[in-house]
Amino acid sequence: MSNLKALKGNVVFTPSFGEYKIVKNGYVVFEGKNVVGTFESLPEEYSAAEVVDHGDKLIIPGFVDLHLHAPQFANRGLGIDKELLEWLKVYTFPEESKYQDIDFAKKAYQNFVYELWKHGTTRSVVFATLHNESTILLMDLMDKVGLGALVGKVNMDRNCPDFYIEDTQKSIEDTESFIKATIDKYENIKPIITPRFVPTCTGELMEGLGELARKYSVKVQSHLSENRGEVEWVKELHPECSSYAGVYEKYGLFGGDVPTVMAHCVWNTAEEMELMAKNKVFVAHSPYSNLNISSGIAPVREFITKGIPVGLATDISGGHDVSMASVIAVSAQVSNMRWVYVDENYKPLNTPELFYLATKGGGEFFGKVGSFESGYEFDALVIDDSSLADVNERSIEERLQRYIYIGDDRNIVERYVAGVKLEEPKF
Ligand code: GUN
Ligand code: FE
C-alpha cells in the first residue's frame, strides 16, 4: 500500500447531476491513479496513507473542458464582430495556417498549455490544426506538464482557402499516421479523429475517417448545428440527408460504437436529438462562443431530460475565457435567459447541476473522470478561497459558488491528474 495518499480538507463533488456530496474537514484517499473513497475520518485500514492537510481549503474534482481549439489561443478576444462563417474565413483559418511553422507552434502551444494548467483544466478535448508535426508537439507539451487530453489533427478538404486545405487521400493518410504515432505514446493523452465540420469535409473524407475510427477504436469530435448560416449551408450541401446530424451518421461519425462529442448543438431538430440520445453523442456546451459569434442559446436542460450526455466547454477562441469556472457562471446566465425568452418549459440550470457538467458530465467522455467516487481517476484541484471570505459565515456550498463566480486562477493552489500532482510548467 505504498502508493496510498490522502488529501484532507473540505471535499466537494457531484456524484449525480445537481447533487453535491460534501465531506467537511474530511479525506479523499487515492492509490496510484485512482480514488479509493472519501471519508469523514481516516479509516484504520488507510492509516499508512501519506496525508497532506489542506486545512479549511476546498478540494474539488479537476475541470473538464470538452471542446477548445489550441491554435486559436493567441486569437482570444479578437474578431468577435462576425458570425461563425465569416469569423472562420477572416480570423481563424489564417491563424491556424501558421502552425505549419514548428517554431511558431512551439511558442504558442507552450503559452496555451501553461494557461490550461493555471486555470485547473485537468482534462480537455482539443482541436489542433491540419499539421501532424505541430499537433504531436502539442501532445508532447501537454504530456510533459501532466495534463489529460484527447487531441485531434484537424481534417478539411473543401470550402477552405487554398493556403489551408488538404487533398482528400493525403488527409486520410496523414490521419492514420497521426493515430499510429500517438495512440500508445502517452498515458493520459490520446488522439481523437477531428473532421472540422460538414461544410469543410467531403463525403469521401468523412467516410475514410469513419473507417479509421473503427479500425483503431479512436473517438470522434466535430461541430454540429452551431449557427444559423452554417445549418442552412449544410442543408444545401446535403439535400440527401434529413438533418445535419444525419450527415455525420451516414459516414459513421456519430456515436454508437464510436464515442463522439459534438460542439455547440444550438439548433438541433427533434429528430437530431433522438439520434443523439440513441447514439449517446456528447454535447460540448460552449456558451461564451455562442454569445460572441451570435450562434444562440443551446437547450441544455432539454438535452439532459432526453438522456443526451452534456459537458461544458470554452471553445477557445470562439469563447474568449479559458476558465471553466467562468464557463459555469455564463452557462447559468444563458440558461436563465433561455428560460425567460425562449422556452419556459425547461427551468434554468443551477450551480450544482452546472458543476456536475463541468466535472463528471464532461469527464464521462474520458471514462471514470470528474468525481471522487471509488475507482475514478484522481483529478483534483485544491482551492484556497480565503481571499474571498467576507463578513458572513458561509457554508461549503456557498463558498464553492462564490469561488466559481468571483474567484479566479489565483485561488487554485494545487492540481492533480490521475493521482499525480502537476508542478508549474517551466518550458
Ligand atoms: N465550426 C467549424 N470550425 C469552427 C471553429 O473553429 N470554431 C467554432 N466555434 N465553430 C467552428
Ligand atoms: Fe469549436
CSV table of C-alpha atoms and ligand atoms in Angstrom, one decimal:
chain,number,residue,atom,x,y,z
A,1,MET,CA,0.0,0.0,0.0
A,2,SER,CA,3.0,2.3,-0.5
A,3,ASN,CA,1.1,4.4,-3.1
A,4,LEU,CA,-1.6,5.3,-0.8
A,5,LYS,CA,-2.2,9.0,-0.4
A,6,ALA,CA,-4.9,11.3,1.0
A,7,LEU,CA,-5.8,15.0,0.9
A,8,LYS,CA,-7.5,16.5,3.9
A,9,GLY,CA,-9.9,19.4,3.6
A,10,ASN,CA,-13.4,20.3,2.6
A,11,VAL,CA,-14.1,17.7,-0.1
A,12,VAL,CA,-16.9,18.7,-2.6
A,13,PHE,CA,-18.0,16.8,-5.7
A,14,THR,CA,-21.2,15.8,-7.6
A,15,PRO,CA,-21.8,12.1,-7.9
A,16,SER,CA,-25.0,12.8,-9.7
A,17,PHE,CA,-26.5,15.7,-11.7
A,18,GLY,CA,-27.3,18.5,-9.3
A,19,GLU,CA,-26.4,16.7,-6.1
A,20,TYR,CA,-23.3,17.7,-4.0
A,21,LYS,CA,-21.5,15.3,-1.8
A,22,ILE,CA,-19.7,17.3,0.8
A,23,VAL,CA,-17.3,15.9,3.3
A,24,LYS,CA,-16.4,18.8,5.6
A,25,ASN,CA,-13.0,18.5,7.1
A,26,GLY,CA,-12.7,15.1,5.5
A,27,TYR,CA,-10.4,13.0,3.4
A,28,VAL,CA,-10.2,11.9,-0.2
A,29,VAL,CA,-8.0,8.8,-0.3
A,30,PHE,CA,-6.3,7.7,-3.6
A,31,GLU,CA,-4.0,4.9,-4.5
A,32,GLY,CA,-1.8,5.3,-7.7
A,33,LYS,CA,-4.2,6.8,-10.3
A,34,ASN,CA,-7.5,6.1,-8.7
A,35,VAL,CA,-9.7,7.3,-5.9
A,36,VAL,CA,-10.3,4.9,-3.0
A,37,GLY,CA,-13.0,7.0,-1.5
A,38,THR,CA,-14.0,10.0,0.6
A,39,PHE,CA,-14.2,9.7,4.4
A,40,GLU,CA,-15.1,11.9,7.4
A,41,SER,CA,-12.2,10.4,9.3
A,42,LEU,CA,-9.3,8.3,8.0
A,43,PRO,CA,-10.3,4.6,8.3
A,44,GLU,CA,-7.8,2.4,10.2
A,45,GLU,CA,-7.1,0.4,7.0
A,46,TYR,CA,-5.7,3.5,5.3
A,47,SER,CA,-3.7,4.8,8.3
A,48,ALA,CA,-0.5,4.2,6.3
A,49,ALA,CA,-1.6,6.8,3.8
A,50,GLU,CA,0.6,9.9,3.3
A,51,VAL,CA,-1.7,12.7,4.2
A,52,VAL,CA,-1.5,16.3,3.0
A,53,ASP,CA,-3.5,18.5,5.3
A,54,HIS,CA,-5.1,21.4,3.4
A,55,GLY,CA,-6.9,22.8,6.5
A,56,ASP,CA,-10.0,24.8,5.6
A,57,LYS,CA,-9.4,24.7,1.8
A,58,LEU,CA,-11.8,23.2,-0.7
A,59,ILE,CA,-10.9,20.0,-2.6
A,60,ILE,CA,-12.8,19.6,-5.8
A,61,PRO,CA,-12.5,17.4,-9.0
A,62,GLY,CA,-10.4,19.0,-11.8
A,63,PHE,CA,-12.3,20.8,-14.6
A,64,VAL,CA,-13.0,19.1,-17.9
A,65,ASP,CA,-13.1,21.3,-21.0
A,66,LEU,CA,-15.0,19.3,-23.6
A,67,HIS,CA,-14.1,21.4,-26.6
A,68,LEU,CA,-11.5,24.0,-27.5
A,69,HIS,CA,-9.1,25.0,-30.2
A,70,ALA,CA,-5.4,25.2,-29.1
A,71,PRO,CA,-4.2,27.1,-32.2
A,72,GLN,CA,-6.8,29.8,-31.6
A,73,PHE,CA,-5.5,30.6,-28.2
A,74,ALA,CA,-3.5,33.6,-29.4
A,75,ASN,CA,-6.7,34.9,-31.1
A,76,ARG,CA,-8.7,35.2,-27.8
A,77,GLY,CA,-10.7,38.4,-27.6
A,78,LEU,CA,-10.2,39.2,-31.3
A,79,GLY,CA,-12.6,39.3,-34.1
A,80,ILE,CA,-15.8,38.6,-32.4
A,81,ASP,CA,-17.7,41.1,-34.5
A,82,LYS,CA,-18.6,38.4,-37.1
A,83,GLU,CA,-20.8,35.3,-37.2
A,84,LEU,CA,-19.2,31.9,-37.5
A,85,LEU,CA,-18.6,31.5,-41.2
A,86,GLU,CA,-17.1,35.0,-41.7
A,87,TRP,CA,-15.2,34.6,-38.5
A,88,LEU,CA,-13.6,31.4,-39.7
A,89,LYS,CA,-12.6,32.9,-43.0
A,90,VAL,CA,-11.3,36.3,-41.8
A,91,TYR,CA,-9.7,35.4,-38.4
A,92,THR,CA,-9.4,31.7,-37.8
A,93,PHE,CA,-8.1,29.9,-40.9
A,94,PRO,CA,-5.2,32.5,-41.4
A,95,GLU,CA,-4.2,32.0,-37.7
A,96,GLU,CA,-4.4,28.2,-37.8
A,97,SER,CA,-2.3,28.0,-41.0
A,98,LYS,CA,0.7,29.5,-39.1
A,99,TYR,CA,1.1,26.1,-37.3
A,100,GLN,CA,2.8,24.8,-40.3
A,101,ASP,CA,5.8,26.6,-38.7
A,102,ILE,CA,7.0,24.4,-35.9
A,103,ASP,CA,8.9,27.2,-34.0
A,104,PHE,CA,5.8,29.4,-34.0
A,105,ALA,CA,3.7,26.4,-32.9
A,106,LYS,CA,6.1,25.7,-30.1
A,107,LYS,CA,5.9,29.2,-28.6
A,108,ALA,CA,2.2,29.5,-29.0
A,109,TYR,CA,1.4,26.0,-27.6
A,110,GLN,CA,3.6,26.5,-24.6
A,111,ASN,CA,1.5,29.6,-23.7
A,112,PHE,CA,-1.7,27.6,-24.3
A,113,VAL,CA,-0.6,24.6,-22.1
A,114,TYR,CA,0.5,26.9,-19.3
A,115,GLU,CA,-2.9,28.6,-19.3
A,116,LEU,CA,-4.7,25.2,-19.1
A,117,TRP,CA,-2.6,24.3,-16.1
A,118,LYS,CA,-3.1,27.7,-14.5
A,119,HIS,CA,-6.9,27.5,-14.7
A,120,GLY,CA,-7.2,24.0,-13.4
A,121,THR,CA,-8.4,22.4,-16.7
A,122,THR,CA,-7.1,19.0,-15.9
A,123,ARG,CA,-8.7,17.3,-19.0
A,124,SER,CA,-9.6,18.7,-22.3
A,125,VAL,CA,-10.8,17.7,-25.8
A,126,VAL,CA,-8.7,19.7,-28.2
A,127,PHE,CA,-8.8,20.7,-31.9
A,128,ALA,CA,-5.3,21.4,-33.2
A,129,THR,CA,-4.6,22.1,-36.9
A,130,LEU,CA,-4.1,20.2,-40.2
A,131,HIS,CA,-0.4,19.7,-39.3
A,132,ASN,CA,0.7,16.4,-37.8
A,133,GLU,CA,4.1,17.7,-36.6
A,134,SER,CA,2.8,20.6,-34.5
A,135,THR,CA,-0.1,18.6,-33.3
A,136,ILE,CA,2.2,15.9,-31.9
A,137,LEU,CA,4.4,18.7,-30.4
A,138,LEU,CA,1.2,20.0,-28.6
A,139,MET,CA,0.6,16.5,-27.2
A,140,ASP,CA,4.2,16.2,-26.1
A,141,LEU,CA,3.9,19.5,-24.2
A,142,MET,CA,0.6,18.5,-22.5
A,143,ASP,CA,2.1,15.2,-21.6
A,144,LYS,CA,5.2,16.8,-20.1
A,145,VAL,CA,3.0,19.0,-17.9
A,146,GLY,CA,0.9,16.0,-16.9
A,147,LEU,CA,-2.5,17.2,-18.3
A,148,GLY,CA,-5.0,14.7,-19.6
A,149,ALA,CA,-6.4,15.3,-23.1
A,150,LEU,CA,-7.8,14.0,-26.3
A,151,VAL,CA,-6.2,15.9,-29.2
A,152,GLY,CA,-7.1,15.9,-32.9
A,153,LYS,CA,-5.3,16.7,-36.0
A,154,VAL,CA,-8.0,18.6,-37.9
A,155,ASN,CA,-9.3,17.4,-41.3
A,156,MET,CA,-10.7,19.7,-44.0
A,157,ASP,CA,-10.8,19.2,-47.8
A,158,ARG,CA,-13.4,21.5,-49.3
A,159,ASN,CA,-14.7,25.1,-49.0
A,160,CYS,CA,-11.4,26.3,-47.4
A,161,PRO,CA,-8.8,28.9,-48.6
A,162,ASP,CA,-6.0,27.4,-50.7
A,163,PHE,CA,-3.4,28.1,-48.0
A,164,TYR,CA,-5.3,25.9,-45.5
A,165,ILE,CA,-6.8,22.9,-47.2
A,166,GLU,CA,-5.9,19.2,-47.7
A,167,ASP,CA,-6.1,16.7,-50.5
A,168,THR,CA,-8.7,14.0,-49.5
A,169,GLN,CA,-6.4,11.0,-49.7
A,170,LYS,CA,-3.5,12.7,-48.1
A,171,SER,CA,-5.8,13.9,-45.3
A,172,ILE,CA,-6.8,10.3,-44.6
A,173,GLU,CA,-3.2,9.0,-44.8
A,174,ASP,CA,-1.9,11.8,-42.5
A,175,THR,CA,-4.6,11.0,-40.0
A,176,GLU,CA,-3.7,7.3,-40.0
A,177,SER,CA,0.0,8.1,-39.4
A,178,PHE,CA,-1.0,10.7,-36.7
A,179,ILE,CA,-3.0,7.9,-34.9
A,180,LYS,CA,-0.2,5.4,-35.2
A,181,ALA,CA,2.3,7.9,-33.9
A,182,THR,CA,0.3,8.9,-30.8
A,183,ILE,CA,-2.1,6.1,-29.8
A,184,ASP,CA,0.4,4.3,-27.5
A,185,LYS,CA,2.8,7.2,-26.9
A,186,TYR,CA,1.3,8.7,-23.7
A,187,GLU,CA,-0.5,7.7,-20.6
A,188,ASN,CA,-3.2,10.4,-20.4
A,189,ILE,CA,-3.2,11.9,-23.9
A,190,LYS,CA,-4.8,10.1,-26.8
A,191,PRO,CA,-5.6,11.0,-30.4
A,192,ILE,CA,-9.2,11.8,-31.5
A,193,ILE,CA,-10.5,11.9,-35.1
A,194,THR,CA,-11.4,15.5,-35.9
A,195,PRO,CA,-13.3,16.3,-39.1
A,196,ARG,CA,-13.7,20.1,-38.7
A,197,PHE,CA,-17.4,20.2,-39.6
A,198,VAL,CA,-19.5,19.1,-42.5
A,199,PRO,CA,-19.1,22.2,-44.7
A,200,THR,CA,-15.3,21.6,-44.9
A,201,CYS,CA,-15.3,17.8,-45.3
A,202,THR,CA,-16.3,15.8,-48.4
A,203,GLY,CA,-18.3,12.6,-48.0
A,204,GLU,CA,-15.2,10.7,-49.2
A,205,LEU,CA,-13.1,12.2,-46.4
A,206,MET,CA,-15.7,11.6,-43.7
A,207,GLU,CA,-16.2,8.0,-44.9
A,208,GLY,CA,-12.4,7.4,-44.6
A,209,LEU,CA,-12.3,8.9,-41.1
A,210,GLY,CA,-15.2,6.8,-40.0
A,211,GLU,CA,-13.3,3.7,-41.1
A,212,LEU,CA,-10.2,4.9,-39.2
A,213,ALA,CA,-12.3,5.5,-36.1
A,214,ARG,CA,-13.4,1.8,-36.2
A,215,LYS,CA,-10.1,0.4,-37.2
A,216,TYR,CA,-8.2,2.0,-34.3
A,217,SER,CA,-11.1,2.4,-31.8
A,218,VAL,CA,-10.5,6.2,-31.7
A,219,LYS,CA,-13.1,8.7,-30.5
A,220,VAL,CA,-14.5,11.4,-32.7
A,221,GLN,CA,-15.1,15.2,-32.3
A,222,SER,CA,-16.7,17.8,-34.5
A,223,HIS,CA,-19.1,20.7,-34.6
A,224,LEU,CA,-22.9,20.4,-35.0
A,225,SER,CA,-25.8,22.8,-35.6
A,226,GLU,CA,-23.9,25.8,-34.1
A,227,ASN,CA,-25.0,28.8,-36.1
A,228,ARG,CA,-28.0,29.6,-38.4
A,229,GLY,CA,-25.9,30.3,-41.5
A,230,GLU,CA,-24.0,27.1,-41.1
A,231,VAL,CA,-27.1,25.0,-40.6
A,232,GLU,CA,-28.6,26.4,-43.9
A,233,TRP,CA,-25.4,25.7,-45.7
A,234,VAL,CA,-25.3,22.1,-44.6
A,235,LYS,CA,-28.9,21.7,-45.9
A,236,GLU,CA,-27.7,22.9,-49.3
A,237,LEU,CA,-24.6,20.7,-49.4
A,238,HIS,CA,-26.5,17.6,-48.3
A,239,PRO,CA,-30.1,17.6,-49.6
A,240,GLU,CA,-29.9,13.8,-49.5
A,241,CYS,CA,-29.8,13.8,-45.6
A,242,SER,CA,-32.7,14.6,-43.5
A,243,SER,CA,-30.6,16.5,-40.9
A,244,TYR,CA,-27.1,17.9,-40.2
A,245,ALA,CA,-26.5,15.1,-37.7
A,246,GLY,CA,-27.7,12.6,-40.3
A,247,VAL,CA,-24.7,13.6,-42.5
A,248,TYR,CA,-22.2,12.5,-39.7
A,249,GLU,CA,-24.4,9.4,-39.1
A,250,LYS,CA,-24.2,8.5,-42.8
A,251,TYR,CA,-20.4,8.4,-42.6
A,252,GLY,CA,-20.2,6.5,-39.3
A,253,LEU,CA,-19.1,9.6,-37.3
A,254,PHE,CA,-22.0,9.9,-34.9
A,255,GLY,CA,-21.7,8.0,-31.7
A,256,GLY,CA,-22.9,4.4,-31.2
A,257,ASP,CA,-19.7,2.2,-31.4
A,258,VAL,CA,-17.6,5.4,-32.0
A,259,PRO,CA,-17.8,7.6,-28.9
A,260,THR,CA,-18.4,11.1,-30.3
A,261,VAL,CA,-18.6,14.7,-28.9
A,262,MET,CA,-20.2,17.5,-30.9
A,263,ALA,CA,-19.6,21.1,-30.0
A,264,HIS,CA,-22.4,23.6,-29.7
A,265,CYS,CA,-25.7,21.9,-30.7
A,266,VAL,CA,-27.7,25.1,-30.6
A,267,TRP,CA,-30.1,24.5,-33.4
A,268,ASN,CA,-30.8,20.8,-33.3
A,269,THR,CA,-34.1,19.4,-34.5
A,270,ALA,CA,-36.2,16.9,-32.6
A,271,GLU,CA,-35.0,14.2,-35.0
A,272,GLU,CA,-31.4,15.0,-34.3
A,273,MET,CA,-31.9,15.0,-30.6
A,274,GLU,CA,-33.5,11.5,-30.9
A,275,LEU,CA,-30.4,10.3,-32.7
A,276,MET,CA,-28.1,11.9,-30.2
A,277,ALA,CA,-29.9,10.2,-27.3
A,278,LYS,CA,-29.9,6.9,-29.1
A,279,ASN,CA,-26.2,7.0,-30.1
A,280,LYS,CA,-25.1,8.7,-26.8
A,281,VAL,CA,-23.5,11.6,-28.6
A,282,PHE,CA,-22.0,14.1,-26.1
A,283,VAL,CA,-22.8,17.8,-26.4
A,284,ALA,CA,-20.0,20.3,-25.6
A,285,HIS,CA,-22.0,23.3,-24.5
A,286,SER,CA,-20.0,26.4,-25.2
A,287,PRO,CA,-21.9,29.5,-24.1
A,288,TYR,CA,-19.2,32.1,-24.4
A,289,SER,CA,-18.6,31.2,-28.0
A,290,ASN,CA,-22.4,31.1,-28.7
A,291,LEU,CA,-22.7,34.6,-27.4
A,292,ASN,CA,-19.6,36.0,-29.1
A,293,ILE,CA,-20.3,34.8,-32.6
A,294,SER,CA,-24.0,35.2,-32.4
A,295,SER,CA,-24.9,31.5,-32.5
A,296,GLY,CA,-27.7,31.3,-29.9
A,297,ILE,CA,-28.5,29.5,-26.7
A,298,ALA,CA,-28.4,25.7,-26.6
A,299,PRO,CA,-31.3,23.8,-25.0
A,300,VAL,CA,-29.1,22.1,-22.3
A,301,ARG,CA,-31.8,21.0,-19.9
A,302,GLU,CA,-33.8,19.6,-22.8
A,303,PHE,CA,-30.8,17.5,-23.8
A,304,ILE,CA,-30.4,16.2,-20.2
A,305,THR,CA,-34.1,15.4,-19.9
A,306,LYS,CA,-33.8,13.5,-23.2
A,307,GLY,CA,-30.8,11.5,-22.0
A,308,ILE,CA,-28.2,13.2,-24.1
A,309,PRO,CA,-24.8,13.5,-22.3
A,310,VAL,CA,-23.6,17.0,-21.8
A,311,GLY,CA,-20.3,18.7,-20.7
A,312,LEU,CA,-19.2,22.3,-20.7
A,313,ALA,CA,-16.6,23.9,-22.9
A,314,THR,CA,-14.7,27.1,-23.5
A,315,ASP,CA,-14.5,26.7,-27.3
A,316,ILE,CA,-11.4,28.9,-27.4
A,317,SER,CA,-11.3,31.3,-29.3
A,318,GLY,CA,-15.0,31.5,-30.3
A,319,GLY,CA,-15.1,31.7,-26.5
A,320,HIS,CA,-12.5,34.2,-25.0
A,321,ASP,CA,-12.1,32.8,-21.5
A,322,VAL,CA,-10.0,29.7,-20.6
A,323,SER,CA,-11.6,29.4,-17.1
A,324,MET,CA,-14.1,26.6,-16.7
A,325,ALA,CA,-15.3,28.2,-13.5
A,326,SER,CA,-16.3,31.2,-15.6
A,327,VAL,CA,-18.0,28.9,-18.1
A,328,ILE,CA,-20.2,27.5,-15.3
A,329,ALA,CA,-21.3,31.1,-14.4
A,330,VAL,CA,-22.1,32.1,-18.0
A,331,SER,CA,-23.9,28.7,-18.6
A,332,ALA,CA,-26.2,29.7,-15.7
A,333,GLN,CA,-26.7,33.1,-17.2
A,334,VAL,CA,-27.6,31.9,-20.7
A,335,SER,CA,-29.9,29.2,-19.2
A,336,ASN,CA,-31.7,31.9,-17.3
A,337,MET,CA,-32.2,33.9,-20.5
A,338,ARG,CA,-33.3,30.8,-22.4
A,339,TRP,CA,-36.0,30.2,-19.8
A,340,VAL,CA,-37.1,33.9,-19.9
A,341,TYR,CA,-37.0,34.4,-23.7
A,342,VAL,CA,-37.2,31.1,-25.4
A,343,ASP,CA,-38.8,28.2,-23.5
A,344,GLU,CA,-40.3,28.4,-20.1
A,345,ASN,CA,-40.9,24.6,-20.1
A,346,TYR,CA,-37.3,23.9,-19.1
A,347,LYS,CA,-36.2,25.7,-15.9
A,348,PRO,CA,-32.8,27.3,-15.6
A,349,LEU,CA,-29.7,25.2,-14.5
A,350,ASN,CA,-28.4,25.8,-11.0
A,351,THR,CA,-24.8,25.7,-9.7
A,352,PRO,CA,-24.6,22.1,-8.6
A,353,GLU,CA,-26.1,21.0,-11.9
A,354,LEU,CA,-23.5,23.0,-13.8
A,355,PHE,CA,-20.7,22.0,-11.5
A,356,TYR,CA,-21.6,18.4,-12.4
A,357,LEU,CA,-21.5,19.2,-16.1
A,358,ALA,CA,-18.0,20.8,-15.7
A,359,THR,CA,-16.6,17.8,-13.9
A,360,LYS,CA,-18.3,14.4,-14.1
A,361,GLY,CA,-20.6,15.3,-17.1
A,362,GLY,CA,-17.7,16.1,-19.4
A,363,GLY,CA,-15.5,13.5,-17.6
A,364,GLU,CA,-17.7,10.7,-18.7
A,365,PHE,CA,-16.4,11.2,-22.2
A,366,PHE,CA,-13.0,10.1,-20.9
A,367,GLY,CA,-14.3,7.3,-18.7
A,368,LYS,CA,-14.2,7.4,-14.9
A,369,VAL,CA,-13.2,11.0,-14.6
A,370,GLY,CA,-14.6,14.0,-12.8
A,371,SER,CA,-15.7,12.6,-9.5
A,372,PHE,CA,-14.3,11.3,-6.2
A,373,GLU,CA,-16.3,8.1,-6.2
A,374,SER,CA,-14.2,5.0,-5.7
A,375,GLY,CA,-12.4,3.9,-8.9
A,376,TYR,CA,-12.5,7.3,-10.5
A,377,GLU,CA,-9.1,8.7,-11.7
A,378,PHE,CA,-8.0,11.1,-9.1
A,379,ASP,CA,-8.1,14.6,-10.8
A,380,ALA,CA,-8.4,17.3,-8.3
A,381,LEU,CA,-8.0,21.0,-7.5
A,382,VAL,CA,-7.2,22.4,-4.1
A,383,ILE,CA,-8.9,25.8,-3.8
A,384,ASP,CA,-7.8,28.4,-1.2
A,385,ASP,CA,-10.8,30.8,-1.1
A,386,SER,CA,-9.7,32.7,2.0
A,387,SER,CA,-9.2,35.8,-0.2
A,388,LEU,CA,-12.9,35.7,-0.9
A,389,ALA,CA,-14.0,35.5,2.7
A,390,ASP,CA,-16.1,38.4,3.9
A,391,VAL,CA,-18.2,39.4,6.9
A,392,ASN,CA,-20.6,36.4,6.8
A,393,GLU,CA,-20.1,32.8,7.8
A,394,ARG,CA,-20.6,30.7,4.7
A,395,SER,CA,-21.5,27.1,4.0
A,396,ILE,CA,-19.3,24.9,1.8
A,397,GLU,CA,-21.8,25.2,-1.0
A,398,GLU,CA,-21.8,29.0,-0.7
A,399,ARG,CA,-18.0,29.1,-0.7
A,400,LEU,CA,-17.8,26.9,-3.8
A,401,GLN,CA,-20.4,29.1,-5.6
A,402,ARG,CA,-18.5,32.3,-4.7
A,403,TYR,CA,-15.3,30.8,-5.9
A,404,ILE,CA,-17.0,29.9,-9.2
A,405,TYR,CA,-18.5,33.4,-9.7
A,406,ILE,CA,-15.9,35.7,-8.2
A,407,GLY,CA,-12.7,33.7,-7.8
A,408,ASP,CA,-10.0,33.1,-10.3
A,409,ASP,CA,-6.9,31.0,-11.0
A,410,ARG,CA,-5.1,32.6,-8.0
A,411,ASN,CA,-7.4,30.6,-5.8
A,412,ILE,CA,-6.1,27.3,-7.2
A,413,VAL,CA,-3.2,26.1,-5.2
A,414,GLU,CA,-2.7,22.5,-6.3
A,415,ARG,CA,-3.7,20.4,-9.3
A,416,TYR,CA,-3.7,16.6,-9.7
A,417,VAL,CA,-4.3,14.5,-12.8
A,418,ALA,CA,-4.7,10.7,-12.4
A,419,GLY,CA,-3.1,10.8,-9.0
A,420,VAL,CA,-0.1,12.9,-10.0
A,421,LYS,CA,0.5,16.5,-8.7
A,422,LEU,CA,1.2,18.9,-11.5
A,423,GLU,CA,4.0,21.3,-10.9
A,424,GLU,CA,4.0,24.7,-12.6
A,425,PRO,CA,5.2,24.3,-16.2
A,426,LYS,CA,8.7,25.6,-16.9
A,427,PHE,CA,9.4,25.5,-20.6
B,1,GUN,N1,-17.0,25.3,-36.8
B,1,GUN,C1,-16.1,24.9,-37.6
B,1,GUN,N2,-14.9,25.3,-37.2
B,1,GUN,C2,-15.1,26.0,-36.0
B,1,GUN,C3,-14.3,26.7,-35.1
B,1,GUN,O1,-13.0,26.8,-35.2
B,1,GUN,N3,-14.9,27.3,-34.1
B,1,GUN,C4,-16.2,27.3,-33.9
B,1,GUN,N4,-16.8,27.9,-32.9
B,1,GUN,N5,-17.0,26.6,-34.8
B,1,GUN,C5,-16.5,26.0,-35.8
B,2,FE,FE,-15.1,24.9,-31.9
